[in-house]
Structure formats: structure tokens, C-alpha cells
Amino acid sequence: MKTRICIIGAGPAGLMLGHLLRSEGVDCVVLERAGPDYVLGRIRAGVLENVTVDIMARLGLDARLRAEGLVHDGFNLAYGERLIRIDIAALTGKHVVVYGQTELTRDLMEAREARGLEVVYEAADVALHDVGSDAPYVTYAKDGRMHRIDCRFIVGCDGFHGPSRKAVAAVAGQAFEKVYPFGWLGILADVPPCNHELIYANHERGFALASMRSETRSRYYVDVPVTEKVEDWPDERIWDELAIRLGPEAAAHIVRGPSIEKSIAPLRSFVFAPMRHGSLLLCGDAAHIVPPTGAKGLNLAASDVLYAAEALLAFFKRGDGDAIIGYSDKALARVWKAERFSWSLTRLMHRFPEDGPFERAMQVAELDYIASSRAAQTAIAENYVGLPV
Ligand code: RFL
Ligand code: PHB
């Protein structure tokens, strides 16, 4: 088979890119290792920046997002008995939208057929070939036989564990990495949220986050040592822990209920540079990972995809290859700033096992400073709401 662009991975990055290319009449095929239900079963991001909402609007796939997404004008940082409200609307004139990654992915998946976007699910043993050349190709196994796709470009949207980055790493590129000593244990439950805005809490027992998916569905997290197992955390233990870490005010409003999903996600900061090698471009988690504290992962995938789509469209519509050459620098400029923000918010809101009284005093001093400074709150707000694309 022959196409112009072969996209690996049908997560949010791969589907957004596929739709953006198809909406301009450019041929592409998306290869996905898993089945559609697996992709929809992963509970991940919840907070969307403008860049992500704008892509859905440009595709005309934002009807449900507009109807069901919750507009948030602020969020809260809790420490001790204190609560700092970051008024993102007043400080930046913008807002974020709370809408689950699962729902966004569903909207993109359901539009495949109508928009003529071809996605091959359950494609096994996907392998990239000749990525340094102008005629790369991809092979995969399905229905008991091997298939080959010849193309002009490959875009790796296959997440942190996919084969695309490894195809570059074998010949070029540098990885920058920080692994954290804890993970986030998440619980999803059909109960009303304890607060109408998100609360990120730094408590002596550890970090907690109160988030949501809707007025009737809550998403909460507590940090746990990486060695911990989900089985060690029956629902009641998580609810008890949340009630302590989120503080008495939020605890009074927590409604408990059975979990409909529960998982532990390790925390990592990771950047692979450059994000292009020859005819292979990397987008989203395939190129970088942020700890979830800044709610940046999906939104960075969206800005990568926007830059990649612009570059590919310039190439195929105008024969202009400059934006392909500039893709990596452009994407990385935004990626590094989001990495810095996610890392610094993680540092501020978590208790690191190696920290002593000095590091703890630094956290308190920084939180006190943020509480008293509009400038500090503005810096947090403009990063949280998303830096310009
Ligand atoms: P994905 O979503 O991992 O999708 C990659 C796809 O590639 C497929 N794949 C392969 N396909 C073919 N062949 C192979 N060999 C393949 N190997 C893998 C996979 O099956 C999958 O379908 O990457 P993508 O598209 O780059 O999207 C990135 C986002 O999913 C991720 O950054 C966010 O979920 C991160 N994140 C958050 N981001 C936000 O912007 N806001 C948030 O509030 C937020 N909260 C979170 C998060 C991530 C979390 N976890 C679990 C890591 C909260 C959590 C707990
Ligand atoms: C979520 O709702 O899953 C969520 C919200 C904010 C974050 C991370 C995750 O920073």
C-alpha cells in the first residue's frame, strides 16, 4: 500500500493529526497496535488548554466538548490550613476546559468514517524502515500476514513505549530524563466533586488532587511510593487518605462511592531531542513526558500535532519543506517550557523522600510568596492556561 503519511498510534495525537490532514485532503493511514476499546479504556487527562479545544473546533468536532466540557476560571493550591486560589480568568483573560481525554478520543474516533480517516486497529509488530531517507516504509502484521506501507513521511504518535522514538534513538538524538520516587494513584467514581474547581494539595502525608469529569463524576489522586500496588489500596483507604490530605473544608464535601477505575501512574519528566530525524517526526508522548501535575501532556501533544500538520501541509500543498526542517525546534521551544512548569509544580506540591527541613521550608516560603504576590500567581496562571502556540 502507498500513502503520503503513515501515522503510528491512534491515541489523541495520532487521531488529531490524521483528521487535520484529511480535512485538507492529504492522504494518510493510522496504524494502532491495540483495539478501539483499549484506547477508550484508558483514563488519563482531564484539563484542556485552548490549543486542544481549538483543534477540535477547527475540525468541527467540538459540539460535545462545548456542550459537556466544564469551563474553569481558576484552580486552588492547598497547604496546611491555607488555600491559594489562582484566578486564571482574571490573571490571563483565558480559561481551561475540563473534558476527559476518553471523551475527546471518542469524538475523534466516531468521526473516522464520515471524514474518511483510515485507522488500522490491532496492527502488530509495527516496524519503521529507512526513516533517514525520502522513501521510508512501515511494516506490520495483521490477520496472519505481513503488510507494507510506503510513504513520504512517518509521524510517530505511539506514546512513550512505542517503536518510533526507538527508531531514531538507534542512530541519533538525546534523551533527557528525571524519574520521580512516587506515582499517582487515581480513582474515578460516579459521585459529585467535592469542589467546583480543582484542588492540588501539599499535605505532610503527601500530595492529593481533587479533579472531576462532570458534575456527577469525580477524579481524585493521591501520590504513593512507586513500589505500591493498586491492590494495597481498597477504595475506603483512598477516600480516608483524600479526606486527610485535601484538608477539612474539602473533606466535608467529599462524597464517597465505589471506584469505576483505579490505577497507579509513575511520574516522569522526559524529552527526546531532536523531534525529527529525516522523514520521521515525533509527536506527543512519543517524544516527551511530563509529570501530570501541570496537566500538560495531552495539550503538548496537541501543539506538536498542530506544528506537524502545518509543516506537512506546507510540504504537500506548496512544496515548501522549511517547516519540516524547523518542526523540531518549534515544538521543543514549547515542550521545554511545559517541562519546566510541570517539574516546578511537582517540586512545590509533593513531599520528596530525600527532602529535609530546609527543602520543606523552601516549599512553605514559596507557597507563602505565591499567596501574597499577584505577579507569582500570574506566572502560574499563564503557564497553567497554556503558553502561546
Ligand atoms: P498515547 O495516548 O499514549 O497514545 C499512543 C497510542 O499509540 C499506540 N501504540 C502503538 N501503535 C502501533 N504500534 C505500536 N507498537 C504502538 N505502541 C503504542 C498506543 O496503543 C496508543 O493508542 O499518546 P499521545 O497520543 O501522544 O497522547 C498523550 C496523552 O495521552 C498524555 O500526554 C496525557 O494523558 C497526559 N496526562 C494529562 N495531560 C493533559 O494535558 N492534562 C491532564 O490533565 C493530564 N492528566 C495525564 C493525566 C496522564 C496520566 N497518566 C496515566 C500518565 C493524568 C494521568 C494520570
Ligand atoms: C485529571 O482530571 O485527570 C487531572 C487534572 C489535572 C491534572 C492532572 C490530571 O493536573
XYZ file of C-alpha atoms and ligand atoms in Angstrom, residues 44 46-47 184 198 200 209 211 213 219 221 292-293 295, ligand 2:
24
model
C -5.909 9.941 31.599
C -8.859 15.923 32.143
C -7.817 19.541 31.626
C -0.199 8.981 41.294
C -9.548 21.621 41.088
C -3.877 20.486 44.351
C -5.606 16.278 43.753
C -10.488 16.814 39.955
C -15.023 14.749 34.689
C -11.452 12.059 39.605
C -5.396 11.292 43.018
C 0.721 15.151 35.364
C 0.914 17.942 37.965
C -1.980 18.978 33.217
C -7.389 14.792 35.818
O -8.543 15.256 35.987
O -7.190 13.622 35.499
C -6.225 15.687 36.034
C -6.431 17.029 36.284
C -5.342 17.872 36.496
C -4.076 17.344 36.460
C -3.866 16.004 36.187
C -4.944 15.163 35.982
O -3.016 18.164 36.701
